[in-house]
Amino acid sequence: MADRAFSSGSTSSATDEARSRVVIVGGGFAGLNLAKGLDRAPVSVTLLDRRNYHLFQPLLYQVATAVLSPADIASPIRHILRHQQNVRVGLAEVRAVDLDRRRILLEKEELGYDYLVLAVGATHSYFGQDHWAAFAPGLKTIEDALEIRRRVLLAYEDAEWEVDAERRRAKLTFVVVGGGPTGVEMAGALKEIASRTIPKDFRHIDTTSARVILIEAGPRLLQGMPVPAGARALQQLRAMGVEVRLGQLVTDIRREEVVLGEERLPATNVIWAAGVRGAPLAQTLGVELDRSGRIKVGPDLSLPGHPEVFVVGDLALVVDARTGEAVPGVAPAAIQMGRFVARVIGEEVQAKGDKPPRPVFHYHDKGAMATIGQNRAVASLKGFTFSGFFAWLLWCLVHILSLVGFRKRVFVVFSWLWSYLSFTKSARLITGDAEDAIHRRRQEPD
Amino acid sequence: MADRAFSSGSTSSATDEARSRVVIVGGGFAGLNLAKGLDRAPVSVTLLDRRNYHLFQPLLYQVATAVLSPADIASPIRHILRHQQNVRVGLAEVRAVDLDRRRILLEKEELGYDYLVLAVGATHSYFGQDHWAAFAPGLKTIEDALEIRRRVLLAYEDAEWEVDAERRRAKLTFVVVGGGPTGVEMAGALKEIASRTIPKDFRHIDTTSARVILIEAGPRLLQGMPVPAGARALQQLRAMGVEVRLGQLVTDIRREEVVLGEERLPATNVIWAAGVRGAPLAQTLGVELDRSGRIKVGPDLSLPGHPEVFVVGDLALVVDARTGEAVPGVAPAAIQMGRFVARVIGEEVQAKGDKPPRPVFHYHDKGAMATIGQNRAVASLKGFTFSGFFAWLLWCLVHILSLVGFRKRVFVVFSWLWSYLSFTKSARLITGDAEDAIHRRRQEPD
């Protein structure tokens, strides 16, 4: 009986039955904004996610670097949508989609739809070297962020008691692979921890001597942003003491070593910020994917041949007809896609007679930005590139205003102020299995 | 080589070598206050803990009930002690103590001491029924608190989609075993989540109908506090709608059922707040323990026959000669024990000639308190019992002032204010392995 719970709903009324059923899979920026956009539409929305919360991913690196706590950047989806009566929220993972029968398959049950929107996002890609994942965690989920925080903090704990100089050096070497916004922000924050946050906490090691190395295979940093932004980021990171290596390809990652062609870099702590690919659900659909596992959609963001199925956010590959460029996998694009599809569905279900022709999605690029350490950033807005303190203030403002919930905004502002004025990062906890933490320290080869 | 890191220390100077070596095991209230108390003593202190942080345990139930985040109630030990030059802090677990050779054994290395202080605290006791642990987690660590938070939140998610009325009822039944401060606080907070925090978030279930049952084997609540305090707590919990059962013994805990003699209570969510016992390290010492695994110590808190070894905090069983009663396992007692032993050691190492006679430890009971839901509490101070809003304000004040760090105080005050004014608990995240969360939901017997 319980298996049919999602499909029936125990209190659905007769009115609900007559409404179009919109199923949204994924409560990220795209899925959440889509659900909100259907606020006044005469539809019955089901929003499913594997998590009970919406995550503000642009600030995830601040959880990984102990500035913020998970609850500062995440809110329960059902709480965000609590006042919207035409939405029900469910914790579930979609296993497959039956496009012909218009049903999605959950672990044990099925759910029919009139409109389906896939907004499940992207995950790490190790370019076929999945065994690197054990040594170089990526940064997509709260669990990822807490694991990175734990490894970074443990590295200093280990180094403090390590008497062998060479191994101590490896423990105090942090390698970030990938020079996009996440890589740039992680590298800057790691350097700042070493040089400003923790020096006084340790007796035996000089944490300011810790090396932070940022490796980018391409010719410049921040390739999604204009050229001057990448140049400024490079300049600012180098000024902070981050070793930036451009045009170098990581060829292997092992337990305590990163290999770059001929060079072997002894490093215990590696963070992967290089590749993303579409979530695995895309592969179950039998539709055309690009190299990165994204789904190619039409100009209205619908699946070719299936106008009732949309793909939005990082999972969608759509070329903007106006610019001829693929829409980038960033939060503003996801938000715009969600709102666009909400409008399309809203208009169709309210149309009397024939369905109106579908509009075409255009991405409005309002600019991009990345922080570099405590009080510097680069921002590119309408063709101009800013950097330094002003860009950092702008970055703070934009991110604060985008956070869901008044309390979170106030808390995050206060956390930043505190972290800024005191050089202290308050969330420096090594959580998880304590046994495991101690074991791992001791089990390294002697 | 690395194995001797703890015992040598890579930068210890000649002066350090001549100083008495004080090894403290455990960075809780007792251990931390002991280290601080040795601030000016000519000793070389090593403080070891399995965790990198000091945890403010009295507020742990607020992490379990989604009011606070872990970082709000925990601070890195080495950060707290960063200005104290005679302390070094290490992340390590003590496996055994060699009392004759005056050495402690870590996983792979040994460490000698002149004074040893065991402050490793207590853990849950299921009174020999350790298999209950899987169904009834206790509340001693941050991981415990996050696991309870996760289970409580998942219970509502499950119930929302459960069509079988009986199983839905079981999912909406929360049983707390044990009527001490933790049990009373958990029961009150759980009832408040159900009745005030989340009702609007759910569509299919009426969360205000959730049952919270508090079971205590003894004749009254809060047995460590005066009789009127227990009576007030009972009255206030019942007024909130908590079902309090006194004098009832839990005889079994199974997957979805709590057994009380003849009665079977269908309940998916059980929280264990009944028994504690001394940490397992005590059993390795070959010394006399009481029924609860605590170490019997002399009036100076030293181990009989070993004046150089002290036991402080929850692990110590000491009868106060003045009152004839055992000192209770509460934070103020642990703090007082830590300070007492710091004074004893400080005086001995600074004594010229013969060691001074050891003083006798007396516990100064300054009162006790427990919160009951959002704005009520009971407090007993110098023979008087307060309850209600005034007691709650007092409770807030005392706990805020005891938190380490200005930022944490401000944050916790703000979290409480926000939670109080908005009825919102902001840390309502189901973290951990998402696969596991979804699997567990589906794998329950049909």
CSV table of C-alpha atoms in Angstrom, one decimal, chain A residues 31-431:
chain,number,residue,atom,x,y,z
A,31,GLY,CA,13.7,23.3,-9.9
A,32,LEU,CA,12.8,25.6,-7.0
A,33,ASN,CA,12.3,28.7,-9.2
A,34,LEU,CA,10.2,26.7,-11.6
A,35,ALA,CA,7.9,25.5,-8.7
A,36,LYS,CA,7.7,29.1,-7.4
A,37,GLY,CA,6.9,30.3,-11.0
A,38,LEU,CA,3.9,28.0,-11.1
A,39,ASP,CA,2.5,29.7,-7.9
A,40,ARG,CA,-0.7,30.9,-9.6
A,41,ALA,CA,-1.0,28.3,-12.3
A,42,PRO,CA,-3.9,25.8,-12.2
A,43,VAL,CA,-1.6,22.8,-11.9
A,44,SER,CA,-0.7,20.2,-9.3
A,45,VAL,CA,3.1,20.3,-8.7
A,46,THR,CA,5.1,17.5,-7.2
A,47,LEU,CA,8.7,18.5,-6.5
A,48,LEU,CA,11.0,15.5,-5.7
A,49,ASP,CA,14.6,15.7,-4.5
A,50,ARG,CA,17.0,13.2,-2.9
A,51,ARG,CA,17.6,15.9,-0.2
A,52,ASN,CA,15.2,17.6,2.0
A,53,TYR,CA,16.9,21.0,1.4
A,54,HIS,CA,17.7,23.5,-1.3
A,55,LEU,CA,21.4,24.3,-1.2
A,56,PHE,CA,22.9,27.6,-2.1
A,57,GLN,CA,25.8,26.1,-3.9
A,58,PRO,CA,27.9,29.3,-4.7
A,59,LEU,CA,28.7,29.5,-1.0
A,60,LEU,CA,29.5,25.8,-0.5
A,61,TYR,CA,33.3,26.4,-0.6
A,62,GLN,CA,32.8,28.5,2.6
A,63,VAL,CA,31.5,25.4,4.4
A,64,ALA,CA,34.5,23.5,3.1
A,65,THR,CA,36.8,26.2,4.5
A,66,ALA,CA,35.1,26.5,7.9
A,67,VAL,CA,33.6,30.0,7.5
A,68,LEU,CA,29.9,28.9,7.4
A,69,SER,CA,27.9,26.0,8.7
A,70,PRO,CA,25.7,23.8,6.4
A,71,ALA,CA,22.5,25.3,7.9
A,72,ASP,CA,23.7,28.8,6.9
A,73,ILE,CA,23.4,28.0,3.2
A,74,ALA,CA,20.6,25.4,3.0
A,75,SER,CA,16.9,25.5,3.7
A,76,PRO,CA,14.3,22.7,3.8
A,77,ILE,CA,12.5,22.8,0.4
A,78,ARG,CA,9.1,22.2,2.0
A,79,HIS,CA,9.7,25.1,4.3
A,80,ILE,CA,10.5,27.4,1.4
A,81,LEU,CA,7.4,26.3,-0.4
A,82,ARG,CA,5.1,26.0,2.7
A,83,HIS,CA,2.7,28.8,1.6
A,84,GLN,CA,2.3,27.5,-2.0
A,85,GLN,CA,-0.7,25.3,-1.9
A,86,ASN,CA,-0.4,23.7,-5.3
A,87,VAL,CA,3.0,22.1,-4.5
A,88,ARG,CA,3.7,18.9,-2.6
A,89,VAL,CA,7.3,18.0,-1.8
A,90,GLY,CA,8.8,14.6,-1.6
A,91,LEU,CA,12.1,13.0,-0.6
A,92,ALA,CA,12.8,10.5,-3.3
A,93,GLU,CA,15.3,9.5,-6.0
A,94,VAL,CA,14.2,9.1,-9.6
A,95,ARG,CA,15.6,5.8,-11.1
A,96,ALA,CA,14.3,6.1,-14.6
A,97,VAL,CA,11.8,7.9,-16.9
A,98,ASP,CA,9.3,6.0,-19.1
A,99,LEU,CA,8.9,8.7,-21.8
A,100,ASP,CA,6.3,6.8,-23.7
A,101,ARG,CA,4.0,6.0,-20.8
A,102,ARG,CA,4.7,9.4,-19.2
A,103,ARG,CA,5.7,8.0,-15.9
A,104,ILE,CA,8.7,8.3,-13.7
A,105,LEU,CA,10.1,5.3,-11.7
A,106,LEU,CA,11.1,5.8,-8.1
A,107,GLU,CA,12.7,3.1,-6.1
A,108,LYS,CA,9.6,1.0,-5.7
A,109,GLU,CA,6.8,3.1,-7.1
A,110,GLU,CA,5.7,5.0,-10.3
A,111,LEU,CA,4.3,8.4,-10.8
A,112,GLY,CA,2.5,9.7,-13.9
A,113,TYR,CA,2.9,13.2,-15.2
A,114,ASP,CA,1.5,15.6,-17.8
A,115,TYR,CA,4.6,17.8,-17.7
A,116,LEU,CA,8.0,16.5,-16.5
A,117,VAL,CA,10.9,18.8,-15.7
A,118,LEU,CA,14.3,17.4,-15.1
A,119,ALA,CA,16.4,19.7,-13.0
A,120,VAL,CA,18.8,17.2,-11.4
A,121,GLY,CA,22.0,19.1,-12.1
A,122,ALA,CA,25.5,17.9,-12.5
A,123,THR,CA,28.1,15.9,-10.6
A,124,HIS,CA,31.9,15.7,-10.6
A,125,SER,CA,33.7,14.2,-13.6
A,126,TYR,CA,37.2,12.8,-13.2
A,127,PHE,CA,37.4,12.4,-17.0
A,128,GLY,CA,37.3,8.6,-16.7
A,129,GLN,CA,39.7,8.4,-13.8
A,130,ASP,CA,37.1,7.7,-11.2
A,131,HIS,CA,39.7,6.2,-8.8
A,132,TRP,CA,41.1,9.7,-8.3
A,133,ALA,CA,37.9,10.5,-6.3
A,134,ALA,CA,39.3,8.8,-3.2
A,135,PHE,CA,42.3,11.1,-3.1
A,136,ALA,CA,40.7,14.3,-4.6
A,137,PRO,CA,37.2,14.9,-3.3
A,138,GLY,CA,35.1,17.3,-5.3
A,139,LEU,CA,32.7,20.0,-4.0
A,140,LYS,CA,29.1,19.5,-5.0
A,141,THR,CA,27.2,18.5,-1.8
A,142,ILE,CA,27.2,19.4,1.9
A,143,GLU,CA,28.8,16.0,2.6
A,144,ASP,CA,31.6,16.8,0.1
A,145,ALA,CA,32.2,20.2,1.8
A,146,LEU,CA,32.3,18.6,5.3
A,147,GLU,CA,34.7,16.0,4.0
A,148,ILE,CA,37.0,18.6,2.5
A,149,ARG,CA,36.9,20.6,5.7
A,150,ARG,CA,37.8,17.5,7.7
A,151,ARG,CA,40.7,16.7,5.5
A,152,VAL,CA,42.1,20.2,5.5
A,153,LEU,CA,41.9,20.4,9.3
A,154,LEU,CA,43.3,16.9,9.8
A,155,ALA,CA,46.2,17.8,7.5
A,156,TYR,CA,47.4,20.5,10.0
A,157,GLU,CA,46.7,18.2,13.0
A,158,ASP,CA,48.9,15.5,11.4
A,159,ALA,CA,51.6,17.9,10.3
A,160,GLU,CA,51.9,19.3,13.9
A,161,TRP,CA,53.1,15.9,15.1
A,162,GLU,CA,54.9,14.7,12.1
A,163,VAL,CA,58.7,14.6,12.7
A,164,ASP,CA,59.8,13.6,9.2
A,165,ALA,CA,60.4,16.9,7.3
A,166,GLU,CA,59.5,15.5,3.9
A,167,ARG,CA,56.2,14.0,5.0
A,168,ARG,CA,55.4,17.1,7.0
A,169,ARG,CA,55.9,19.1,3.8
A,170,ALA,CA,53.5,16.9,1.9
A,171,LYS,CA,50.9,17.3,4.6
A,172,LEU,CA,51.2,21.0,4.3
A,173,THR,CA,50.7,21.1,0.5
A,174,PHE,CA,47.2,21.7,-0.8
A,175,VAL,CA,46.6,21.2,-4.5
A,176,VAL,CA,43.4,22.5,-6.1
A,177,VAL,CA,42.8,21.1,-9.6
A,178,GLY,CA,40.7,23.3,-11.9
A,179,GLY,CA,40.9,27.1,-12.3
A,180,GLY,CA,37.2,27.9,-12.6
A,181,PRO,CA,35.3,29.9,-9.9
A,182,THR,CA,35.3,27.0,-7.4
A,183,GLY,CA,39.0,26.3,-7.8
A,184,VAL,CA,39.9,30.0,-7.6
A,185,GLU,CA,37.8,30.5,-4.5
A,186,MET,CA,39.0,27.3,-2.8
A,187,ALA,CA,42.7,28.2,-3.4
A,188,GLY,CA,42.3,31.7,-2.1
A,189,ALA,CA,40.5,30.5,1.0
A,190,LEU,CA,43.0,27.7,1.7
A,191,LYS,CA,45.8,30.1,1.6
A,192,GLU,CA,44.1,32.5,3.9
A,193,ILE,CA,43.5,29.7,6.5
A,194,ALA,CA,47.2,28.9,6.4
A,195,SER,CA,48.4,32.5,6.6
A,196,ARG,CA,45.8,34.3,8.8
A,197,THR,CA,43.4,32.0,10.6
A,198,ILE,CA,45.4,29.3,12.3
A,199,PRO,CA,49.1,30.3,12.8
A,200,LYS,CA,48.7,30.9,16.5
A,201,ASP,CA,47.0,27.6,17.1
A,202,PHE,CA,50.0,25.4,16.4
A,203,ARG,CA,53.2,25.0,18.3
A,204,HIS,CA,55.5,22.9,16.1
A,205,ILE,CA,54.6,23.9,12.6
A,206,ASP,CA,54.7,27.3,10.8
A,207,THR,CA,51.3,27.1,9.0
A,208,THR,CA,52.2,30.2,7.0
A,209,SER,CA,54.7,28.0,5.1
A,210,ALA,CA,51.9,25.8,3.8
A,211,ARG,CA,51.8,25.6,0.0
A,212,VAL,CA,48.6,26.1,-2.0
A,213,ILE,CA,48.9,25.1,-5.6
A,214,LEU,CA,46.2,25.8,-8.2
A,215,ILE,CA,46.5,23.8,-11.4
A,216,GLU,CA,44.6,24.7,-14.6
A,217,ALA,CA,45.0,22.8,-17.8
A,218,GLY,CA,43.8,25.7,-20.0
A,219,PRO,CA,45.8,28.8,-20.7
A,220,ARG,CA,44.0,31.0,-18.1
A,221,LEU,CA,41.9,31.2,-15.0
A,222,LEU,CA,38.1,31.7,-15.0
A,223,GLN,CA,37.5,30.7,-18.6
A,224,GLY,CA,33.8,31.4,-18.2
A,225,MET,CA,34.5,35.0,-17.6
A,226,PRO,CA,36.1,37.7,-19.8
A,227,VAL,CA,39.9,37.6,-20.2
A,228,PRO,CA,40.7,40.6,-17.9
A,229,ALA,CA,38.8,38.8,-15.0
A,230,GLY,CA,41.1,35.8,-15.3
A,231,ALA,CA,44.2,38.0,-15.4
A,232,ARG,CA,43.2,39.9,-12.3
A,233,ALA,CA,42.4,36.7,-10.5
A,234,LEU,CA,45.8,35.3,-11.4
A,235,GLN,CA,47.5,38.5,-10.2
A,236,GLN,CA,45.6,38.5,-6.9
A,237,LEU,CA,46.2,34.9,-6.1
A,238,ARG,CA,49.9,35.2,-6.8
A,239,ALA,CA,50.1,38.2,-4.6
A,240,MET,CA,48.6,36.1,-1.8
A,241,GLY,CA,51.2,33.5,-2.3
A,242,VAL,CA,49.2,30.9,-4.2
A,243,GLU,CA,51.2,29.0,-6.8
A,244,VAL,CA,49.2,29.1,-9.9
A,245,ARG,CA,50.2,26.8,-12.8
A,246,LEU,CA,48.5,27.3,-16.1
A,247,GLY,CA,48.6,24.9,-19.1
A,248,GLN,CA,49.5,22.0,-16.9
A,249,LEU,CA,47.6,18.7,-17.1
A,250,VAL,CA,47.2,16.4,-14.1
A,251,THR,CA,48.0,12.9,-15.4
A,252,ASP,CA,47.6,10.9,-12.2
A,253,ILE,CA,46.5,11.4,-8.6
A,254,ARG,CA,47.7,8.9,-6.0
A,255,ARG,CA,47.6,8.6,-2.2
A,256,GLU,CA,50.2,11.3,-1.4
A,257,GLU,CA,51.1,12.5,-4.8
A,258,VAL,CA,49.9,14.5,-7.8
A,259,VAL,CA,51.5,13.6,-11.1
A,260,LEU,CA,51.9,16.3,-13.8
A,261,GLY,CA,53.5,14.5,-16.8
A,262,GLU,CA,57.1,14.1,-15.6
A,263,GLU,CA,56.7,16.0,-12.4
A,264,ARG,CA,55.6,14.4,-9.1
A,265,LEU,CA,54.2,16.7,-6.6
A,266,PRO,CA,54.1,15.3,-3.0
A,267,ALA,CA,50.8,16.4,-1.6
A,268,THR,CA,48.4,14.7,0.8
A,269,ASN,CA,45.5,17.1,0.2
A,270,VAL,CA,44.0,17.4,-3.3
A,271,ILE,CA,40.7,19.1,-4.1
A,272,TRP,CA,39.0,18.4,-7.4
A,273,ALA,CA,37.4,21.4,-9.1
A,274,ALA,CA,38.0,20.5,-12.7
A,275,GLY,CA,35.2,18.7,-14.4
A,276,VAL,CA,31.5,18.3,-14.1
A,277,ARG,CA,29.1,16.1,-16.0
A,278,GLY,CA,25.3,15.7,-16.1
A,279,ALA,CA,23.7,13.6,-13.4
A,280,PRO,CA,23.5,9.9,-14.2
A,281,LEU,CA,19.7,10.0,-14.7
A,282,ALA,CA,20.4,11.6,-18.1
A,283,GLN,CA,21.9,8.3,-19.3
A,284,THR,CA,18.8,6.3,-18.6
A,285,LEU,CA,16.6,8.4,-21.0
A,286,GLY,CA,18.0,7.1,-24.3
A,287,VAL,CA,18.3,10.6,-25.7
A,288,GLU,CA,21.2,12.5,-27.2
A,289,LEU,CA,23.9,13.7,-24.7
A,290,ASP,CA,27.0,15.8,-25.2
A,291,ARG,CA,30.5,14.8,-24.1
A,292,SER,CA,29.7,16.1,-20.6
A,293,GLY,CA,26.6,14.0,-20.3
A,294,ARG,CA,24.2,17.0,-20.7
A,295,ILE,CA,20.9,16.6,-22.5
A,296,LYS,CA,20.5,18.5,-25.8
A,297,VAL,CA,17.2,20.4,-25.7
A,298,GLY,CA,15.3,22.5,-28.1
A,299,PRO,CA,15.1,26.4,-28.0
A,300,ASP,CA,12.1,26.0,-25.7
A,301,LEU,CA,14.2,23.8,-23.4
A,302,SER,CA,12.0,20.7,-24.2
A,303,LEU,CA,13.3,17.3,-25.1
A,304,PRO,CA,13.3,16.8,-28.9
A,305,GLY,CA,10.1,14.8,-29.7
A,306,HIS,CA,8.7,15.3,-26.2
A,307,PRO,CA,7.3,18.8,-25.8
A,308,GLU,CA,5.9,17.7,-22.4
A,309,VAL,CA,9.4,17.1,-21.0
A,310,PHE,CA,11.7,19.9,-20.1
A,311,VAL,CA,15.3,19.9,-19.0
A,312,VAL,CA,16.6,22.9,-17.0
A,313,GLY,CA,19.7,24.0,-15.1
A,314,ASP,CA,23.2,22.4,-15.4
A,315,LEU,CA,21.8,19.3,-17.0
A,316,ALA,CA,20.5,21.1,-20.1
A,317,LEU,CA,22.7,21.8,-23.1
A,318,VAL,CA,21.1,24.7,-25.0
A,319,VAL,CA,22.7,27.0,-27.5
A,320,ASP,CA,21.4,30.5,-27.3
A,321,ALA,CA,20.3,31.4,-30.9
A,322,ARG,CA,21.1,35.1,-30.3
A,323,THR,CA,24.8,34.5,-29.2
A,324,GLY,CA,25.5,31.1,-30.8
A,325,GLU,CA,27.0,30.1,-27.5
A,326,ALA,CA,26.0,27.3,-25.1
A,327,VAL,CA,24.3,28.7,-22.0
A,328,PRO,CA,26.8,28.2,-19.1
A,329,GLY,CA,26.1,26.0,-16.1
A,330,VAL,CA,25.7,28.8,-13.5
A,331,ALA,CA,23.1,29.7,-11.0
A,332,PRO,CA,21.6,32.7,-12.9
A,333,ALA,CA,21.1,30.6,-16.0
A,334,ALA,CA,19.4,27.9,-13.9
A,335,ILE,CA,17.1,30.4,-12.3
A,336,GLN,CA,16.2,31.9,-15.7
A,337,MET,CA,15.5,28.5,-17.2
A,338,GLY,CA,13.2,27.6,-14.3
A,339,ARG,CA,11.2,30.8,-14.6
A,340,PHE,CA,11.0,30.4,-18.4
A,341,VAL,CA,9.6,26.9,-18.2
A,342,ALA,CA,7.1,28.0,-15.5
A,343,ARG,CA,5.8,30.6,-17.9
A,344,VAL,CA,5.6,28.1,-20.8
A,345,ILE,CA,3.6,25.6,-18.7
A,346,GLY,CA,1.5,28.3,-17.1
A,347,GLU,CA,0.5,29.7,-20.5
A,348,GLU,CA,-0.3,26.3,-22.0
A,349,VAL,CA,-2.5,25.0,-19.2
A,350,GLN,CA,-4.5,28.3,-19.2
A,351,ALA,CA,-4.9,28.5,-22.9
A,352,LYS,CA,-8.4,28.0,-24.2
A,353,GLY,CA,-8.4,26.0,-27.4
A,354,ASP,CA,-5.1,25.5,-29.2
A,355,LYS,CA,-1.8,25.6,-27.3
A,356,PRO,CA,0.1,28.8,-27.9
A,357,PRO,CA,3.3,28.6,-29.8
A,358,ARG,CA,6.4,28.0,-27.6
A,359,PRO,CA,8.7,31.0,-26.9
A,360,VAL,CA,12.5,30.7,-27.3
A,361,PHE,CA,14.8,30.8,-24.3
A,362,HIS,CA,17.4,33.5,-24.1
A,363,TYR,CA,20.0,33.7,-21.4
A,364,HIS,CA,20.5,37.2,-20.0
A,365,ASP,CA,24.1,37.3,-18.8
A,366,LYS,CA,24.1,39.8,-15.9
A,367,GLY,CA,27.8,39.2,-15.1
A,368,ALA,CA,29.9,36.8,-13.1
A,369,MET,CA,32.1,37.1,-10.1
A,370,ALA,CA,34.5,35.1,-7.9
A,371,THR,CA,36.0,35.8,-4.5
A,372,ILE,CA,39.7,35.5,-3.9
A,373,GLY,CA,40.4,35.3,-0.2
A,374,GLN,CA,39.1,37.5,2.5
A,375,ASN,CA,38.5,40.8,0.9
A,376,ARG,CA,39.3,40.6,-2.8
A,377,ALA,CA,37.2,39.4,-5.7
A,378,VAL,CA,36.9,39.8,-9.4
A,379,ALA,CA,33.6,40.7,-11.1
A,380,SER,CA,32.7,41.2,-14.7
A,381,LEU,CA,29.5,43.2,-15.4
A,382,LYS,CA,28.3,44.3,-18.7
A,383,GLY,CA,31.7,44.1,-20.3
A,384,PHE,CA,33.5,45.8,-17.4
A,385,THR,CA,35.9,44.0,-15.1
A,386,PHE,CA,36.3,45.1,-11.5
A,387,SER,CA,38.6,43.6,-8.9
A,388,GLY,CA,39.8,44.1,-5.4
A,389,PHE,CA,37.8,45.3,-2.4
A,390,PHE,CA,34.9,46.9,-4.3
A,391,ALA,CA,34.4,43.7,-6.3
A,392,TRP,CA,34.4,41.8,-3.0
A,393,LEU,CA,31.7,44.1,-1.5
A,394,LEU,CA,29.6,43.5,-4.6
A,395,TRP,CA,30.1,39.8,-4.3
A,396,CYS,CA,29.0,39.8,-0.7
A,397,LEU,CA,25.9,41.9,-1.5
A,398,VAL,CA,24.8,39.7,-4.4
A,399,HIS,CA,25.2,36.5,-2.5
A,400,ILE,CA,23.6,37.8,0.6
A,401,LEU,CA,20.5,39.0,-1.3
A,402,SER,CA,20.2,35.7,-3.0
A,403,LEU,CA,20.1,33.6,0.2
A,404,VAL,CA,16.8,32.2,1.1
A,405,GLY,CA,15.5,33.5,4.5
A,406,PHE,CA,16.1,36.6,6.6
A,407,ARG,CA,17.8,34.7,9.3
A,408,LYS,CA,20.4,33.1,7.0
A,409,ARG,CA,21.2,36.5,5.5
A,410,VAL,CA,21.8,38.1,8.9
A,411,PHE,CA,23.8,35.1,10.1
A,412,VAL,CA,26.0,34.9,7.0
A,413,VAL,CA,26.7,38.7,7.1
A,414,PHE,CA,27.6,38.3,10.8
A,415,SER,CA,29.8,35.3,10.1
A,416,TRP,CA,31.6,37.1,7.4
A,417,LEU,CA,32.1,40.2,9.5
A,418,TRP,CA,33.4,38.2,12.3
A,419,SER,CA,35.7,36.1,10.1
A,420,TYR,CA,36.9,39.3,8.5
A,421,LEU,CA,37.6,41.2,11.7
A,422,SER,CA,38.9,38.4,13.8
A,423,PHE,CA,40.6,36.3,11.1
A,424,THR,CA,38.8,33.4,12.8
A,425,LYS,CA,36.9,30.7,11.0
A,426,SER,CA,34.4,29.4,13.6
A,427,ALA,CA,33.3,26.1,12.0
A,428,ARG,CA,36.7,24.4,12.4
A,429,LEU,CA,35.3,21.1,13.5
A,430,ILE,CA,36.5,17.7,12.4
A,431,THR,CA,33.3,15.8,12.5
